[in-house]
Amino acid sequence: MSSRKKQIAIGSIASYISIGLNILAGLLYTPWMVRQIGQSQYALYSLANSLITMFLIDFGLSAATARFVSKYHAEGNEEKVNDFLGAIYKLYLIIDAIIFVVLTVIYFLMDSIYGQLTPEEISQLRVVYVIAGGFSIINFPFVTLNGILTAYEKFIQQKVGDILYRLLLIGAMVAALLLGYGLYALVAVHAIVGLLLIAYKLIVIKSTTKIKVNFKYKEKSLFKDIFKFSIWMTVTTIAARLIFNITPTILGIVSGTTAIAIFAIVTTIEGYAYTITTAINGMFMPMISNFYAQDEPEKKIMPLMINVGRFQFALNTLIFIGFVLIGKPFINLWMGNDYELAYYGIVLVLAPGVFFNSLQIVNTSMMVANKVKMQALINLLTGIINISLSFVLSYFYGMIGACISIFIAYTVRLIILHIVGQTKMKFDIKLFIRKCYLRMSIPALLTFGIGLLVNFLWKRSDIWGLLIKGAVIVAVFLILNFLLGITKDERKRIFSMLKKKKA
């Protein structure tokens, strides 16, 4: 196995382990933490983080780092990498200074902004705000580190760092709570573990690359290129917030708090599914950058696009089918019958992602080929469609109306991306549809049919019943994909690898 393939393979496994830990923490640790510190202090903890996050938009600079460093590294121009990092860090420090001023002003206006909080709660919020805000200001310029690690294909080190961060964070927070410490300790633990992660990434970059940031670089042309790229990535970031971030506000205007609470469950599950199904996306940017440094990159990218697309489509269909089959009893078991409506909302918002997430190589290629303006406009149109429909549909149908709006907006985005992939990016989308969607749909549909039969024959819906049903669905899905989804050559390679391991 080549070094690149090894990095991608082990990095992917580590990425899914990290995601698994994150989801497990969300499902098990968070409720326990809330009980330990109390709902009021947890609310202050969430409020401080959400307030700070609101202002931590990096204006597309992290995406710019991954794109430009990958490009220059693929071209073998390490001097340009150093010049670029010098320029990007200057921009980060300027934005960081502005954010510091804004956060400082908010600190002194907290009494006026949060008039419903008691003086004691305001005092606690200020302490939490200072700790979390201080860490955020320090951490902000180091957002570039992930882009550098991605560009140099240090996926194993990057993902191992994420796993260590998650384990250390959960371990330290549990220890702090068991020792009787409260809210301030939790926030301090987040900051300390975050600083350790920064130090780890700096050590990896220092020891495995030849990067020497050139802070003296002043060429205006590069700043201009960064600005052009970043402005459209910023539009993409803002447009993304016109979907799930703005929907609770719309529901608050036209529906009510019950709809908001149920939609929060939809957002949580959709977030978990999206994180799982897009875990490996950024890993292919260096490879695609190499292709674009050669002639006819589209032809070289197509095999990668089909192979990654088939994997992504299989993973997305497994999650979607699994949730359709056992999602309703899972929601009832996890949150109670009052949240059963979330099941239908989750099915609606997950459906378009089955196909869209399979096109991530197209999205990455658009970024590498500097088609970010096109991406931004597609996302902006998606956001506008969602807002326009959401007010109307949410008024009549509440939370379900909001999810129907997201379903329509995401479906339009999906159709446009297929058209853009064929006409602007010059990919053979018809071939992709045939080899990815059509071929991989056969085992998916058969799994769904068998899953319906299992549900009909065995109606047990407690935790063990759901786990057993889930295991059956996964096993059937894997067997059918092995027999009907993958090609004969791929089956031969799998048997060959197994023989080598036995030998």
Coordinates of C-alpha atoms in Angstrom, one line a residue:
M1 CA 0.0 0.0 0.0
S2 CA 1.4 3.4 -1.0
S3 CA 2.0 6.1 1.6
R4 CA -1.0 8.2 0.2
K5 CA -3.4 5.2 0.3
K6 CA -2.2 4.3 3.8
Q7 CA -2.8 7.9 5.1
I8 CA -6.3 7.9 3.6
A9 CA -7.2 4.4 4.8
I10 CA -6.0 4.8 8.4
G11 CA -7.1 8.4 8.5
S12 CA -10.6 7.4 7.4
I13 CA -10.8 4.7 10.1
A14 CA -9.5 7.2 12.7
S15 CA -12.0 9.8 11.5
Y16 CA -15.0 7.4 12.0
I17 CA -13.7 6.5 15.5
S18 CA -13.5 10.2 16.4
I19 CA -17.0 10.8 15.1
G20 CA -18.3 7.7 17.0
L21 CA -16.8 9.1 20.2
N22 CA -18.4 12.5 19.5
I23 CA -21.8 11.0 18.9
L24 CA -21.5 8.7 22.0
A25 CA -20.6 11.7 24.1
G26 CA -23.6 13.6 22.8
L27 CA -26.0 10.8 23.5
L28 CA -24.7 9.6 26.9
Y29 CA -22.4 12.2 28.4
T30 CA -24.3 15.4 27.7
P31 CA -27.5 14.4 29.7
W32 CA -25.4 13.3 32.6
M33 CA -23.4 16.6 32.5
V34 CA -26.6 18.6 32.6
R35 CA -27.8 16.7 35.6
Q36 CA -24.5 17.3 37.4
I37 CA -24.3 21.1 36.8
G38 CA -28.0 21.9 36.5
Q39 CA -30.1 23.2 33.7
S40 CA -29.4 26.9 34.6
Q41 CA -25.6 26.6 34.5
Y42 CA -25.8 24.4 31.3
A43 CA -27.9 27.2 29.7
L44 CA -25.2 29.7 30.6
Y45 CA -22.5 27.4 29.2
S46 CA -24.5 27.0 25.9
L47 CA -25.3 30.7 25.8
A48 CA -21.6 31.8 26.1
N49 CA -20.5 29.4 23.4
S50 CA -23.2 30.2 21.0
L51 CA -22.6 34.0 21.4
I52 CA -18.9 33.6 20.8
T53 CA -19.4 31.2 17.8
M54 CA -21.7 33.8 16.2
F55 CA -18.7 36.1 15.6
L56 CA -16.2 33.4 14.7
I57 CA -16.7 33.3 11.0
D58 CA -13.3 32.9 9.4
F59 CA -14.5 34.4 6.1
G60 CA -13.4 31.3 4.1
L61 CA -9.8 31.6 5.1
S62 CA -9.6 28.0 6.4
A63 CA -10.9 26.7 3.1
A64 CA -8.5 29.0 1.3
T65 CA -5.6 27.5 3.3
A66 CA -6.5 24.0 2.3
R67 CA -7.0 24.9 -1.3
F68 CA -3.9 27.1 -1.9
V69 CA -1.5 25.1 0.2
S70 CA -2.7 21.9 -1.6
K71 CA -2.2 23.6 -5.0
Y72 CA 1.3 24.9 -4.3
H73 CA 2.4 21.7 -2.7
A74 CA 1.2 19.7 -5.7
E75 CA 3.1 22.0 -7.9
G76 CA 6.2 21.5 -5.7
N77 CA 6.4 25.2 -5.0
E78 CA 7.2 25.2 -1.2
E79 CA 8.4 28.8 -1.3
K80 CA 4.9 29.8 -2.4
V81 CA 3.4 27.8 0.5
N82 CA 5.5 29.8 3.0
D83 CA 4.5 33.1 1.3
F84 CA 0.9 32.2 1.3
L85 CA 0.9 31.2 5.0
G86 CA 2.6 34.5 5.8
A87 CA -0.2 36.4 4.1
I88 CA -3.0 34.3 5.5
Y89 CA -1.7 34.6 9.1
K90 CA -1.7 38.4 8.7
L91 CA -5.3 38.3 7.6
Y92 CA -6.2 36.1 10.5
L93 CA -4.6 38.3 13.0
I94 CA -6.4 41.4 11.7
I95 CA -9.8 39.6 11.9
D96 CA -8.8 38.2 15.3
A97 CA -8.2 41.8 16.6
I98 CA -11.6 42.9 15.3
I99 CA -13.3 39.9 16.9
F100 CA -11.5 40.8 20.2
V101 CA -12.9 44.3 20.1
V102 CA -16.4 43.1 19.4
L103 CA -16.3 40.5 22.2
T104 CA -15.0 43.1 24.6
V105 CA -17.8 45.5 23.8
I106 CA -20.4 42.7 24.3
Y107 CA -18.8 41.8 27.7
F108 CA -19.5 45.3 29.0
L109 CA -23.1 45.3 27.5
M110 CA -24.2 42.0 29.0
D111 CA -26.5 43.6 31.6
S112 CA -28.4 45.3 28.8
I113 CA -28.4 42.4 26.3
Y114 CA -29.6 39.8 28.8
G115 CA -32.1 41.6 30.9
Q116 CA -33.9 38.4 31.8
L117 CA -30.9 37.0 33.6
T118 CA -30.4 37.5 37.4
P119 CA -27.3 39.5 38.6
E120 CA -25.8 36.2 39.8
E121 CA -26.3 34.6 36.4
I122 CA -24.8 37.6 34.6
S123 CA -21.8 37.3 36.9
Q124 CA -21.4 33.6 36.1
L125 CA -21.9 34.3 32.4
R126 CA -19.1 36.9 32.4
V127 CA -16.6 34.4 33.9
V128 CA -17.6 31.7 31.4
Y129 CA -17.5 34.2 28.6
V130 CA -14.0 35.4 29.4
I131 CA -12.5 31.9 29.6
A132 CA -14.3 30.7 26.4
G133 CA -13.7 33.9 24.6
G134 CA -10.1 34.1 25.5
F135 CA -9.5 30.6 24.2
S136 CA -11.4 31.4 21.0
I137 CA -9.2 34.4 20.3
I138 CA -6.0 32.4 20.8
N139 CA -7.3 29.5 18.8
F140 CA -8.7 31.5 15.8
P141 CA -5.4 31.9 13.8
F142 CA -4.6 28.2 14.3
V143 CA -7.6 27.2 12.4
T144 CA -5.1 27.0 9.5
L145 CA -3.4 24.0 11.0
N146 CA -6.1 21.6 9.7
G147 CA -5.8 23.0 6.2
I148 CA -2.0 22.5 6.3
L149 CA -2.3 18.9 7.6
T150 CA -4.8 18.1 4.9
A151 CA -2.7 19.7 2.2
Y152 CA 0.4 17.6 3.2
E153 CA -1.8 14.5 3.6
K154 CA -1.1 14.0 7.3
F155 CA -4.5 12.4 7.8
I156 CA -3.4 9.8 10.4
Q157 CA -1.8 12.4 12.6
Q158 CA -4.7 14.8 12.2
K159 CA -7.4 12.2 13.0
V160 CA -5.4 10.7 15.9
G161 CA -5.2 14.2 17.3
D162 CA -9.0 14.5 17.1
I163 CA -9.4 11.1 18.9
L164 CA -6.9 12.1 21.7
Y165 CA -8.7 15.5 22.0
R166 CA -12.1 13.9 22.4
L167 CA -10.9 11.2 24.9
L168 CA -8.9 13.7 27.0
L169 CA -11.8 16.2 26.9
I170 CA -14.4 13.8 28.1
G171 CA -12.1 12.2 30.6
A172 CA -11.1 15.5 32.1
M173 CA -14.6 16.8 32.2
V174 CA -15.9 13.7 33.9
A175 CA -13.1 13.9 36.5
A176 CA -13.8 17.5 37.2
L177 CA -17.5 16.8 37.8
L178 CA -16.9 13.8 39.9
L179 CA -14.4 15.8 42.0
G180 CA -17.2 18.3 42.7
Y181 CA -16.1 21.1 40.3
G182 CA -18.8 22.9 38.3
L183 CA -19.3 25.2 35.4
Y184 CA -16.1 27.2 35.4
A185 CA -14.0 24.0 35.5
L186 CA -15.8 22.6 32.5
V187 CA -15.1 25.7 30.4
A188 CA -11.5 25.8 31.6
V189 CA -11.0 22.1 30.7
H190 CA -12.3 22.9 27.1
A191 CA -9.7 25.7 26.8
I192 CA -6.8 23.7 28.3
V193 CA -7.4 20.6 26.1
G194 CA -7.9 22.8 23.1
L195 CA -4.5 24.4 23.7
L196 CA -2.9 21.0 24.0
L197 CA -4.4 20.0 20.6
I198 CA -2.9 23.2 19.0
A199 CA 0.5 22.3 20.5
Y200 CA 0.2 18.7 19.1
K201 CA -0.6 19.9 15.6
L202 CA 2.2 22.4 15.6
I203 CA 4.6 19.7 16.7
V204 CA 3.4 17.4 13.8
I205 CA 3.7 20.2 11.2
K206 CA 7.2 21.2 12.5
S207 CA 8.5 17.6 12.5
T208 CA 6.9 16.3 9.2
T209 CA 7.0 19.3 6.9
K210 CA 9.5 21.9 5.8
I211 CA 7.2 24.9 6.3
K212 CA 8.8 28.1 7.3
V213 CA 6.1 30.9 7.4
N214 CA 7.3 34.0 5.6
F215 CA 5.7 36.9 7.5
K216 CA 7.7 39.4 5.4
Y217 CA 5.8 38.6 2.3
K218 CA 3.8 41.6 0.9
E219 CA 2.9 40.8 -2.7
K220 CA -0.6 42.3 -3.4
S221 CA -1.5 39.8 -6.1
L222 CA -1.7 36.9 -3.6
F223 CA -3.8 38.9 -1.2
K224 CA -6.1 39.6 -4.1
D225 CA -6.4 35.9 -5.0
I226 CA -7.1 35.0 -1.4
F227 CA -9.7 37.7 -1.2
K228 CA -11.5 36.5 -4.4
F229 CA -11.6 33.0 -3.1
S230 CA -12.5 33.9 0.5
I231 CA -15.4 36.2 -0.3
W232 CA -17.3 33.5 -2.1
M233 CA -16.5 31.0 0.6
T234 CA -18.0 33.5 3.1
V235 CA -21.1 33.7 1.0
T236 CA -21.3 29.9 1.1
T237 CA -20.9 29.9 4.9
I238 CA -23.6 32.5 5.3
A239 CA -25.9 30.7 2.9
A240 CA -25.5 27.5 4.9
R241 CA -26.9 29.3 7.9
L242 CA -30.0 30.1 5.9
I243 CA -31.0 26.4 6.4
F244 CA -30.8 24.9 9.9
N245 CA -29.6 28.0 11.8
I246 CA -32.4 30.2 10.7
T247 CA -35.3 27.7 10.8
P248 CA -35.8 27.8 14.6
T249 CA -36.2 31.6 14.3
I250 CA -38.8 31.2 11.6
L251 CA -40.6 28.5 13.6
G252 CA -40.6 30.9 16.6
I253 CA -42.3 33.6 14.5
V254 CA -45.0 31.5 12.8
S255 CA -45.3 28.3 14.8
G256 CA -44.2 28.1 18.5
T257 CA -41.8 26.7 21.0
T258 CA -43.0 23.1 20.6
A259 CA -42.1 23.1 16.9
I260 CA -38.7 24.5 17.8
A261 CA -38.0 21.8 20.4
I262 CA -38.9 19.0 18.0
F263 CA -36.9 20.6 15.2
A264 CA -33.9 20.6 17.5
I265 CA -34.0 16.8 17.5
V266 CA -34.2 16.9 13.7
T267 CA -31.1 19.1 13.6
T268 CA -29.2 16.9 16.0
I269 CA -29.8 13.6 14.1
E270 CA -29.1 15.3 10.7
G271 CA -25.9 16.7 12.1
Y272 CA -24.7 13.3 13.2
A273 CA -25.6 11.7 9.8
Y274 CA -23.9 14.5 7.9
T275 CA -20.7 14.2 10.0
I276 CA -20.5 10.4 9.5
T277 CA -21.2 10.6 5.7
T278 CA -18.8 13.4 5.0
A279 CA -15.9 12.3 7.3
I280 CA -13.5 11.6 4.4
N281 CA -14.3 14.5 2.1
G282 CA -11.3 16.8 2.7
M283 CA -8.8 13.9 2.4
F284 CA -9.0 13.9 -1.4
M285 CA -8.1 17.6 -2.0
P286 CA -4.3 17.0 -2.3
M287 CA -4.9 14.2 -4.8
I288 CA -7.4 16.3 -6.9
S289 CA -4.9 19.2 -6.8
N290 CA -2.3 16.9 -8.3
F291 CA -4.7 15.9 -11.1
Y292 CA -5.4 19.6 -11.8
A293 CA -1.7 20.2 -12.1
Q294 CA -1.7 17.8 -15.1
D295 CA -3.5 17.6 -18.5
E296 CA -7.1 16.5 -18.7
P297 CA -7.8 16.3 -15.0
E298 CA -11.5 15.5 -15.5
K299 CA -10.6 12.1 -17.0
K300 CA -8.2 11.3 -14.2
I301 CA -10.7 12.3 -11.5
M302 CA -13.7 10.2 -12.9
P303 CA -12.5 6.8 -11.5
L304 CA -11.9 8.5 -8.1
M305 CA -15.3 10.2 -8.3
I306 CA -17.1 6.9 -9.0
N307 CA -15.2 4.8 -6.4
V308 CA -15.7 7.4 -3.6
G309 CA -19.2 8.1 -4.8
R310 CA -20.2 4.5 -4.5
F311 CA -18.8 4.2 -1.0
Q312 CA -20.6 7.4 0.0
F313 CA -23.8 6.4 -1.6
A314 CA -23.7 3.0 0.2
L315 CA -23.0 4.6 3.5
N316 CA -25.7 7.2 3.1
T317 CA -28.3 4.7 2.0
L318 CA -27.5 2.4 4.9
I319 CA -28.0 5.3 7.4
F320 CA -31.2 6.4 5.6
I321 CA -32.7 3.0 5.3
G322 CA -31.8 2.1 8.9
F323 CA -33.4 5.2 10.2
V324 CA -36.6 4.8 8.1
L325 CA -36.9 1.2 9.4
I326 CA -36.2 1.7 13.1
G327 CA -36.0 5.5 13.6
K328 CA -39.5 6.0 15.0
P329 CA -39.1 3.6 18.0
F330 CA -35.6 5.0 18.5
I331 CA -36.9 8.6 18.8
N332 CA -39.7 7.4 21.2
L333 CA -37.2 5.5 23.3
W334 CA -34.6 8.3 23.3
M335 CA -36.8 11.4 23.7
G336 CA -40.3 10.1 24.4
N337 CA -43.6 10.0 22.4
D338 CA -43.9 13.8 22.4
Y339 CA -41.0 14.0 19.9
E340 CA -42.3 11.3 17.5
L341 CA -43.0 13.9 14.8
A342 CA -39.2 14.5 14.6
Y343 CA -39.0 11.1 12.8
Y344 CA -40.8 12.3 9.7
G345 CA -38.8 15.6 9.7
I346 CA -35.5 13.6 9.8
V347 CA -36.6 11.4 6.9
L348 CA -37.3 14.5 4.8
V349 CA -34.0 16.3 5.5
L350 CA -31.9 13.1 5.1
A351 CA -33.3 12.0 1.8
P352 CA -31.6 14.5 -0.6
G353 CA -28.3 13.9 1.2
V354 CA -28.2 10.3 0.0
F355 CA -27.4 11.6 -3.4
F356 CA -25.8 15.0 -2.6
N357 CA -23.1 13.6 -0.3
S358 CA -22.1 11.1 -3.0
L359 CA -21.0 14.0 -5.1
Q360 CA -18.4 15.3 -2.7
I361 CA -15.6 14.8 -5.2
V362 CA -17.4 17.2 -7.5
N363 CA -17.6 19.7 -4.7
T364 CA -14.0 19.3 -3.8
S365 CA -13.0 19.6 -7.5
M366 CA -15.0 22.9 -7.8
M367 CA -13.0 24.3 -4.9
V368 CA -9.6 23.1 -6.4
A369 CA -10.6 24.5 -9.8
N370 CA -11.5 27.8 -8.2
K371 CA -15.2 27.5 -9.0
V372 CA -16.1 28.7 -5.6
K373 CA -18.3 31.5 -7.0
M374 CA -20.5 28.9 -8.6
Q375 CA -20.7 26.9 -5.4
A376 CA -21.6 30.0 -3.4
L377 CA -24.4 31.0 -5.8
I378 CA -25.8 27.4 -5.7
N379 CA -25.8 27.5 -1.9
L380 CA -27.2 31.0 -1.8
L381 CA -30.1 30.0 -4.1
T382 CA -30.7 27.0 -1.8
G383 CA -30.9 29.3 1.3
I384 CA -33.3 31.7 -0.5
I385 CA -35.6 28.9 -1.6
N386 CA -35.6 27.5 2.0
I387 CA -36.4 30.9 3.6
S388 CA -39.1 31.7 1.1
L389 CA -40.9 28.4 1.5
S390 CA -40.3 27.9 5.2
F391 CA -42.3 30.9 6.3
V392 CA -45.3 29.7 4.3
L393 CA -45.1 26.0 4.9
S394 CA -44.2 26.4 8.6
Y395 CA -47.2 28.6 9.1
F396 CA -49.6 25.9 7.9
Y397 CA -47.7 22.7 8.9
G398 CA -45.4 23.7 11.7
M399 CA -42.1 21.8 12.0
I400 CA -43.0 19.4 9.2
G401 CA -43.5 22.4 6.9
A402 CA -40.0 23.6 7.7
C403 CA -38.6 20.1 6.9
I404 CA -40.5 20.0 3.6
S405 CA -39.0 23.4 2.8
I406 CA -35.5 22.0 3.4
F407 CA -36.2 18.9 1.4
I408 CA -37.3 21.0 -1.6
A409 CA -34.3 23.4 -1.3
Y410 CA -31.8 20.5 -1.0
T411 CA -33.4 18.7 -4.0
V412 CA -33.1 21.8 -6.2
R413 CA -29.4 22.1 -5.1
L414 CA -28.9 18.4 -5.9
I415 CA -30.3 18.8 -9.4
I416 CA -28.2 21.9 -10.1
L417 CA -25.0 20.2 -8.9
H418 CA -25.6 17.3 -11.3
I419 CA -26.0 19.8 -14.2
V420 CA -23.0 21.9 -13.2
G421 CA -20.9 18.7 -12.9
Q422 CA -21.7 17.7 -16.4
T423 CA -21.6 21.1 -18.2
K424 CA -19.1 23.2 -16.2
M425 CA -16.8 20.7 -14.6
K426 CA -16.9 18.3 -17.7
F427 CA -17.5 15.2 -15.7
D428 CA -19.4 12.2 -17.2
I429 CA -22.4 12.5 -14.8
K430 CA -24.4 9.9 -16.8
L431 CA -21.6 7.3 -16.3
F432 CA -21.5 8.3 -12.6
I433 CA -25.3 7.8 -12.3
R434 CA -25.1 4.4 -13.9
K435 CA -22.1 3.0 -12.0
C436 CA -23.0 4.7 -8.7
Y437 CA -26.7 5.3 -8.1
L438 CA -28.2 2.5 -10.3
R439 CA -25.7 -0.2 -9.4
M440 CA -25.7 0.5 -5.6
S441 CA -29.5 1.0 -5.4
I442 CA -30.2 -2.7 -6.0
P443 CA -28.7 -4.0 -2.7
A444 CA -30.2 -0.9 -0.9
L445 CA -33.7 -1.6 -2.1
L446 CA -33.4 -5.3 -1.3
T447 CA -32.2 -4.5 2.2
F448 CA -35.1 -2.1 2.7
G449 CA -37.5 -4.9 1.7
I450 CA -35.9 -7.4 4.0
G451 CA -36.0 -4.8 6.8
L452 CA -39.7 -4.2 6.3
L453 CA -40.2 -8.0 6.7
V454 CA -38.1 -8.1 9.9
N455 CA -40.2 -5.2 11.3
F456 CA -43.5 -7.1 10.4
L457 CA -42.4 -10.4 11.9
W458 CA -40.6 -9.0 15.0
K459 CA -42.2 -6.0 16.6
R460 CA -40.0 -5.7 19.7
S461 CA -39.0 -2.0 20.1
D462 CA -36.9 -1.8 23.4
I463 CA -33.2 -1.0 23.3
W464 CA -32.1 -4.6 22.7
G465 CA -34.8 -5.1 20.0
L466 CA -33.6 -2.0 18.1
L467 CA -29.9 -3.1 18.4
I468 CA -30.7 -6.5 17.1
K469 CA -32.8 -5.1 14.2
G470 CA -30.0 -2.6 13.4
A471 CA -27.4 -5.4 13.4
V472 CA -29.5 -7.5 11.0
I473 CA -30.0 -4.5 8.7
V474 CA -26.3 -3.8 8.6
A475 CA -25.4 -7.4 8.1
V476 CA -27.9 -7.9 5.2
F477 CA -26.8 -4.6 3.6
L478 CA -23.1 -5.6 3.7
I479 CA -23.7 -9.1 2.3
L480 CA -25.9 -7.8 -0.5
N481 CA -23.4 -5.1 -1.4
F482 CA -20.7 -7.7 -1.5
L483 CA -22.7 -9.9 -3.8
L484 CA -24.4 -7.3 -6.0
G485 CA -22.9 -3.9 -5.3
I486 CA -19.2 -4.2 -5.9
T487 CA -17.6 -5.6 -9.1
K488 CA -16.0 -9.0 -9.7
D489 CA -12.6 -7.4 -9.8
E490 CA -13.2 -5.8 -6.4
R491 CA -14.4 -9.1 -4.9
K492 CA -11.2 -10.7 -6.2
R493 CA -9.0 -8.0 -4.6
I494 CA -10.8 -8.6 -1.3
F495 CA -10.3 -12.3 -1.4
S496 CA -6.7 -11.8 -2.4
M497 CA -6.1 -9.4 0.6
L498 CA -7.7 -12.0 2.9
K499 CA -5.5 -14.8 1.6
K500 CA -2.4 -12.6 2.2
K501 CA -3.4 -11.9 5.8
K502 CA -4.0 -15.6 6.5
A503 CA -0.6 -16.4 5.0

